Amino acid sequence: MICSRHRSGLPDHAGDDLEDLEFDRTTILQRLRYLPLGDRFRSVYNYTNFGLTAAAEATAKATGKSWEDLAFDRLYQPLGMNRTSSRYEDFARAENRALGHVPVNGKWVAKYQRKPDAESPAGGVSSTVRDMAKWVRLQLGNGMFEGKQVIAAKPLAETHIPHMVNDPPKNPNLDRASFYGLGWNVSYSDRGLVQLGHSGAFNLGAGTAVYLLPAEDIGIVVLSNARPIGVPETIAVSFLDMVQYGKSRHDYFELFQPAFATLEKPNYGTLVDYTKPPAQRLPSMPLTTYTGTYRNHYFGEVEIAARAGKLFLLQGFKKQAFPLQHYDRDMFTYQPEGENAYGLSGVTFTIGANGKATAVMVEDLNINQQGTFKRDLSKP
């Protein structure tokens, strides 16, 4: 399916911003249509959790089951993956579970709890290394597990075939390209062996990696409950080196660092340092200038409310209230939350001829130019 090859033309990680605002799966998939594809359809690789989720939903709909039930019936149960689920509530009920950790002042702290049900087919599975080892055996066994054909060999093999170049070589005369199959990164070792792999991660506290060498009938799964910094990948690739060459040939943690450092770079708030006030700050207009309801098609409705002499931004499915801090004239800031949150974000109002704000632009929601909300004149 086009979505599962990340070639839909949707921008990178499309829909994740809606998930941070706690919209459900159905709402997110419906609203993806408001993101422009441009000329990228089938021509550009952009990883999208909700592209994979759309493919899974289509498959589940054809069976008349939910994706969560379908995954259990067709995969987890036949493999005896008794501690694996595609529902967050099952993870939350487990007595022995790992909590995600993030670095805070030099220490790793269990600060957040990620609830990924909206994108469950792409990143919402909870499992164990023992259960995942059974899934690896299925992959290496061409769909066979303990003498039973759980998945037909031909469609499973299709997922291992390169469908898209996802990492073009910097120097095509010296470097090898890497490819994307259907849920797998496909590359080739120095010995010419097919290598399948994939990493999964949450900035709120999880990093995982799985690698397969089908020709050697071997695979490795590494699960961690920490923000991704490259440790699972380092362990996995070092292990594959030991299998093939008898030793780890590189300091892979050092090699992975540049790639993982990019995950720490914010994609908003980079033009203005909101922690430093402007040299000549202009006062804001009266708070009633800004209060009201604003909306757009993609994010829906946001509200600017005044409470006890302060402005608040109410957004998302639950209309969570975020306090706004005045920065300069008609610009304020707030601290976003969620998987894609970094530092302060600007909130800038456009003032109309009548002295009232006609629109507001929320910077961290504007990554794909969808962050401008127009005043809803039907509401006071």
Coordinates of C-alpha atoms in Angstrom, one line a residue:
M1 CA 0.0 0.0 0.0
I2 CA 1.2 3.5 -0.8
C3 CA 0.8 4.7 2.8
S4 CA 2.9 1.9 4.2
R5 CA 5.8 2.8 2.0
H6 CA 5.7 6.4 3.2
R7 CA 5.2 7.7 -0.3
S8 CA 1.8 9.3 0.1
G9 CA 3.2 12.8 -0.3
L10 CA 2.2 13.8 3.2
P11 CA 4.8 15.7 5.1
D12 CA 7.2 14.0 7.5
H13 CA 5.3 12.6 10.6
A14 CA 2.0 14.1 9.5
G15 CA -0.7 13.9 12.1
D16 CA 1.7 13.5 15.1
D17 CA 0.9 17.1 16.0
L18 CA -2.8 16.2 16.3
E19 CA -2.0 13.2 18.4
D20 CA -0.1 15.5 20.8
L21 CA -3.3 17.4 21.2
E22 CA -5.1 14.1 22.2
F23 CA -7.3 13.8 19.1
D24 CA -8.4 10.2 18.4
R25 CA -7.3 8.1 15.5
T26 CA -10.5 8.6 13.4
T27 CA -10.3 12.4 13.7
I28 CA -6.6 12.5 12.8
L29 CA -7.0 10.3 9.7
Q30 CA -9.9 12.4 8.6
R31 CA -8.0 15.7 9.0
L32 CA -4.9 14.5 7.1
R33 CA -6.7 15.5 3.9
Y34 CA -6.1 19.2 4.8
L35 CA -2.4 18.8 4.5
P36 CA -1.3 19.6 0.9
L37 CA 0.6 16.9 -1.0
G38 CA 2.2 19.2 -3.5
D39 CA 4.1 17.2 -6.1
R40 CA 5.4 14.6 -3.7
F41 CA 2.9 11.8 -4.3
R42 CA 4.9 8.5 -4.9
S43 CA 8.1 10.5 -5.4
V44 CA 9.3 11.4 -1.9
Y45 CA 9.9 9.3 1.2
N46 CA 8.5 10.9 4.4
Y47 CA 8.0 8.7 7.4
T48 CA 4.4 9.0 8.7
N49 CA 3.1 7.0 11.7
F50 CA -0.5 7.8 10.5
G51 CA 0.3 6.6 7.0
L52 CA 1.0 3.1 8.5
T53 CA -2.0 3.5 10.7
A54 CA -4.2 4.3 7.7
A55 CA -3.0 1.1 6.0
A56 CA -3.7 -1.0 9.2
E57 CA -7.2 0.6 9.6
A58 CA -8.0 -0.3 6.0
T59 CA -6.9 -3.9 6.6
A60 CA -8.9 -4.2 9.8
K61 CA -12.0 -2.7 8.2
A62 CA -12.0 -5.4 5.5
T63 CA -12.2 -8.1 8.3
G64 CA -14.9 -6.3 10.3
K65 CA -12.6 -6.2 13.4
S66 CA -10.7 -3.5 15.2
W67 CA -7.0 -3.4 14.4
E68 CA -6.2 -4.2 18.1
D69 CA -8.3 -7.4 17.9
L70 CA -7.0 -8.3 14.5
A71 CA -3.4 -8.1 15.6
F72 CA -4.2 -10.2 18.6
D73 CA -6.1 -12.9 16.7
R74 CA -3.8 -13.1 13.7
L75 CA -0.4 -12.6 15.2
Y76 CA 0.0 -12.3 19.0
Q77 CA -2.1 -15.3 19.9
P78 CA -0.8 -17.8 17.3
L79 CA 2.7 -16.9 18.3
G80 CA 2.0 -17.2 22.0
M81 CA 2.9 -13.5 22.6
N82 CA 0.9 -13.5 25.8
R83 CA 2.4 -10.2 27.1
T84 CA 1.9 -8.2 23.9
S85 CA -0.9 -5.9 23.2
S86 CA -1.9 -3.0 20.9
R87 CA -3.9 -1.3 23.6
Y88 CA -2.4 1.1 26.1
E89 CA -4.8 0.0 28.8
D90 CA -3.3 -3.5 28.8
F91 CA 0.1 -2.0 29.3
A92 CA -1.2 0.2 32.1
R93 CA -2.7 -2.8 33.9
A94 CA 0.5 -4.9 33.8
E95 CA 2.1 -5.3 37.2
N96 CA 5.6 -5.6 35.7
R97 CA 6.1 -2.8 33.1
A98 CA 8.8 -0.4 32.2
L99 CA 8.2 3.4 32.5
G100 CA 9.7 5.8 30.0
H101 CA 12.6 7.9 31.2
V102 CA 13.9 11.3 30.0
P103 CA 17.1 13.2 31.1
V104 CA 16.4 15.9 33.6
N105 CA 19.4 17.9 35.1
G106 CA 21.8 15.0 34.3
K107 CA 19.6 12.2 35.6
W108 CA 17.2 9.9 33.9
V109 CA 13.7 10.4 35.3
A110 CA 10.3 8.7 34.7
K111 CA 8.5 12.0 34.0
Y112 CA 6.0 11.3 31.3
Q113 CA 3.6 8.5 30.2
R114 CA 3.1 8.2 26.5
K115 CA -0.4 7.0 25.5
P116 CA -0.1 6.0 21.8
D117 CA -3.4 4.4 21.1
A118 CA -4.2 6.8 18.2
E119 CA -1.2 5.5 16.3
S120 CA -1.2 2.0 17.8
P121 CA -0.5 0.2 14.5
A122 CA 2.7 2.2 14.0
G123 CA 3.9 2.7 17.6
G124 CA 1.4 1.5 20.2
V125 CA 2.5 -2.0 20.8
S126 CA 3.7 -3.0 24.3
S127 CA 5.7 -6.2 24.4
T128 CA 8.7 -8.0 26.0
V129 CA 12.0 -9.3 24.6
R130 CA 10.8 -12.9 24.9
D131 CA 7.6 -12.2 23.0
M132 CA 9.5 -10.2 20.3
A133 CA 11.9 -13.1 19.9
K134 CA 8.9 -15.2 18.7
W135 CA 8.0 -12.5 16.2
V136 CA 11.6 -12.5 14.9
R137 CA 11.5 -16.3 14.5
L138 CA 8.4 -15.8 12.4
Q139 CA 10.2 -13.3 10.2
L140 CA 13.2 -15.5 9.8
G141 CA 11.0 -18.6 9.2
N142 CA 9.2 -17.1 6.2
G143 CA 6.0 -16.9 8.2
M144 CA 6.4 -20.3 9.8
F145 CA 6.4 -20.7 13.6
E146 CA 6.8 -24.0 15.4
G147 CA 5.7 -26.0 12.4
K148 CA 2.7 -23.8 11.6
Q149 CA 2.3 -21.3 8.7
V150 CA 1.0 -18.3 10.6
I151 CA 1.5 -15.9 7.8
A152 CA 1.8 -16.8 4.1
A153 CA 5.4 -16.7 2.9
K154 CA 4.8 -14.7 -0.3
P155 CA 3.2 -11.6 1.2
L156 CA 5.6 -11.6 4.1
A157 CA 8.5 -11.7 1.7
E158 CA 7.0 -8.6 -0.1
T159 CA 7.6 -6.6 3.1
H160 CA 11.3 -7.4 2.9
I161 CA 11.7 -6.1 -0.7
P162 CA 13.1 -2.6 -1.3
H163 CA 10.3 -0.3 -2.5
M164 CA 11.8 3.1 -2.0
V165 CA 15.2 4.7 -1.6
N166 CA 15.0 6.4 1.8
D167 CA 18.7 7.2 2.3
P168 CA 20.4 8.2 -1.0
P169 CA 24.2 7.8 -0.9
K170 CA 26.2 11.0 -0.3
N171 CA 28.8 9.8 -2.7
P172 CA 27.2 7.3 -5.2
N173 CA 30.7 6.2 -6.3
L174 CA 31.6 5.0 -2.8
D175 CA 28.5 4.8 -0.6
R176 CA 25.6 2.4 -0.7
A177 CA 22.0 3.5 -0.6
S178 CA 19.6 2.2 1.9
F179 CA 16.0 1.4 1.1
Y180 CA 12.6 1.0 2.7
G181 CA 10.4 -2.0 2.2
L182 CA 7.0 -2.4 3.9
G183 CA 7.8 -1.6 7.6
W184 CA 11.5 -2.4 7.2
N185 CA 14.7 -0.6 6.4
V186 CA 16.5 -2.7 3.8
S187 CA 20.3 -2.5 3.5
Y188 CA 23.2 -4.7 2.6
S189 CA 26.2 -5.7 4.7
D190 CA 29.8 -5.6 3.6
R191 CA 29.5 -9.3 2.8
G192 CA 26.5 -8.6 0.6
L193 CA 23.9 -10.0 3.0
V194 CA 20.5 -8.5 3.2
Q195 CA 20.0 -6.7 6.5
L196 CA 16.6 -5.7 7.7
G197 CA 16.1 -3.3 10.6
H198 CA 14.0 -0.7 12.2
S199 CA 14.1 1.6 15.2
G200 CA 11.2 2.9 17.2
A201 CA 11.3 5.7 19.6
F202 CA 9.4 8.2 21.7
N203 CA 11.0 11.4 22.9
L204 CA 8.9 11.0 26.0
G205 CA 11.0 7.9 27.0
A206 CA 11.4 4.9 24.8
G207 CA 14.0 3.6 22.3
T208 CA 14.0 0.3 20.5
A209 CA 15.8 -1.5 17.7
V210 CA 15.4 -4.7 15.8
Y211 CA 17.8 -6.1 13.2
L212 CA 17.7 -9.3 11.1
L213 CA 20.2 -11.1 9.0
P214 CA 17.9 -13.6 7.2
A215 CA 20.8 -15.4 5.4
E216 CA 22.4 -16.2 8.8
D217 CA 19.0 -17.0 10.4
I218 CA 19.6 -14.6 13.2
G219 CA 18.0 -11.5 14.6
I220 CA 18.3 -9.2 17.6
V221 CA 15.8 -7.1 19.5
V222 CA 16.8 -4.4 21.9
L223 CA 14.2 -2.5 24.0
S224 CA 14.9 0.4 26.3
N225 CA 12.8 2.7 28.4
A226 CA 14.7 5.9 27.7
R227 CA 14.6 8.7 25.3
P228 CA 16.4 7.6 22.1
I229 CA 20.1 8.3 22.1
G230 CA 21.4 5.4 20.0
V231 CA 22.1 2.8 22.6
P232 CA 19.7 0.1 21.3
E233 CA 21.1 0.6 17.8
T234 CA 24.6 0.4 19.0
I235 CA 24.0 -2.9 20.8
A236 CA 22.2 -4.4 17.9
V237 CA 24.7 -3.5 15.2
S238 CA 27.7 -4.4 17.4
F239 CA 26.1 -7.8 17.9
L240 CA 25.7 -8.3 14.1
D241 CA 29.4 -7.5 13.7
M242 CA 30.3 -10.1 16.3
V243 CA 28.2 -12.6 14.4
Q244 CA 29.8 -11.8 11.0
Y245 CA 33.3 -10.7 11.9
G246 CA 34.0 -11.9 15.4
K247 CA 34.3 -8.4 16.8
S248 CA 32.6 -5.0 16.8
R249 CA 34.4 -3.1 14.0
H250 CA 33.5 0.5 15.0
D251 CA 32.4 2.6 17.9
Y252 CA 28.8 2.6 16.7
F253 CA 27.6 4.8 19.5
E254 CA 29.8 7.6 18.3
L255 CA 28.7 7.0 14.7
F256 CA 25.0 7.2 15.7
Q257 CA 25.4 10.4 17.6
P258 CA 24.9 12.9 14.8
A259 CA 21.7 11.2 13.6
F260 CA 20.2 11.1 17.1
A261 CA 21.4 14.7 17.9
T262 CA 19.0 15.9 15.1
L263 CA 16.1 14.5 17.2
E264 CA 17.0 17.0 19.9
K265 CA 16.8 20.0 17.5
P266 CA 13.5 21.9 17.8
N267 CA 11.6 22.7 14.6
Y268 CA 10.0 25.8 16.0
G269 CA 11.2 28.7 18.2
T270 CA 14.5 28.9 16.4
L271 CA 14.3 32.5 15.1
V272 CA 13.6 34.2 18.4
D273 CA 15.0 33.5 21.8
Y274 CA 11.8 33.8 23.8
T275 CA 13.7 33.5 27.1
K276 CA 15.2 36.9 26.5
P277 CA 12.8 39.9 26.5
P278 CA 13.1 42.4 23.5
A279 CA 15.2 45.5 24.1
Q280 CA 12.2 47.8 23.9
R281 CA 9.1 45.8 24.7
L282 CA 5.8 47.3 23.7
P283 CA 2.8 46.8 25.9
S284 CA 0.0 44.5 24.9
M285 CA -3.5 45.7 23.9
P286 CA -6.3 45.1 26.5
L287 CA -6.8 41.4 27.0
T288 CA -10.3 41.6 25.4
T289 CA -8.6 42.5 22.2
Y290 CA -7.4 38.9 21.9
T291 CA -10.1 36.8 23.6
G292 CA -12.4 34.7 21.5
T293 CA -12.7 31.5 19.5
Y294 CA -10.5 30.8 16.5
R295 CA -10.5 27.9 14.1
N296 CA -9.0 26.2 11.1
H297 CA -9.8 22.9 9.3
Y298 CA -6.7 20.9 10.5
F299 CA -6.5 21.6 14.2
G300 CA -10.1 22.6 14.6
E301 CA -11.0 25.2 17.3
V302 CA -8.8 27.0 19.8
E303 CA -9.9 29.5 22.4
I304 CA -8.2 32.5 23.9
A305 CA -9.6 33.2 27.3
A306 CA -8.9 35.7 30.0
R307 CA -8.8 34.4 33.6
A308 CA -7.8 36.4 36.6
G309 CA -6.2 39.0 34.5
K310 CA -4.1 36.6 32.4
L311 CA -4.6 35.1 28.9
F312 CA -4.8 31.4 28.3
L313 CA -4.7 29.3 25.1
L314 CA -7.2 26.5 25.2
Q315 CA -6.5 23.8 22.5
G316 CA -6.8 20.2 21.6
F317 CA -9.5 17.6 22.1
K318 CA -9.8 18.4 25.8
K319 CA -9.3 22.1 25.5
Q320 CA -6.3 22.0 27.7
A321 CA -5.5 25.5 29.1
F322 CA -1.9 26.9 28.6
P323 CA -1.0 30.2 30.2
L324 CA 0.3 32.8 27.8
Q325 CA 3.2 35.1 28.7
H326 CA 3.4 38.5 27.1
Y327 CA 6.5 38.9 25.0
D328 CA 6.1 42.0 22.8
R329 CA 3.0 44.0 21.7
D330 CA 0.7 41.3 20.1
M331 CA 3.1 38.4 20.6
F332 CA 2.9 36.0 23.5
T333 CA 4.6 32.7 24.3
Y334 CA 3.5 29.4 25.9
Q335 CA 5.2 26.1 26.7
P336 CA 3.7 23.2 24.6
E337 CA 3.5 19.6 25.9
G338 CA 3.8 16.2 24.3
E339 CA 6.1 14.1 22.1
N340 CA 6.9 17.0 19.8
A341 CA 7.3 19.7 22.4
Y342 CA 10.6 21.6 22.9
G343 CA 11.0 25.1 24.3
L344 CA 8.7 28.1 24.2
S345 CA 6.5 28.7 21.2
G346 CA 5.3 32.1 19.9
V347 CA 1.6 33.0 19.8
T348 CA 1.1 36.0 17.5
F349 CA -2.2 37.9 16.9
T350 CA -3.3 39.9 13.9
I351 CA -5.3 43.0 14.8
G352 CA -8.1 44.1 12.6
A353 CA -9.3 47.6 11.8
N354 CA -11.9 47.4 14.6
G355 CA -9.2 46.9 17.2
K356 CA -10.0 43.2 17.7
A357 CA -7.8 40.3 16.8
T358 CA -8.8 38.6 13.5
A359 CA -6.4 35.7 13.6
V360 CA -3.8 34.0 15.8
M361 CA -0.7 32.0 14.7
V362 CA 0.6 29.3 17.0
E363 CA 4.2 28.8 16.1
D364 CA 4.7 25.2 17.1
L365 CA 1.5 24.2 15.2
N366 CA 2.7 25.9 12.1
I367 CA 5.4 23.4 11.0
N368 CA 3.3 22.4 8.0
Q369 CA 1.8 25.9 7.6
Q370 CA -1.4 24.9 9.5
G371 CA -0.9 27.0 12.6
T372 CA -3.0 30.1 11.7
F373 CA -6.5 30.2 13.2
K374 CA -9.1 32.8 12.1
R375 CA -11.6 34.3 14.5
D376 CA -14.9 32.5 14.5
L377 CA -17.3 35.5 14.1
S378 CA -20.3 33.3 15.0
K379 CA -19.1 33.1 18.6
P380 CA -18.8 36.1 21.0

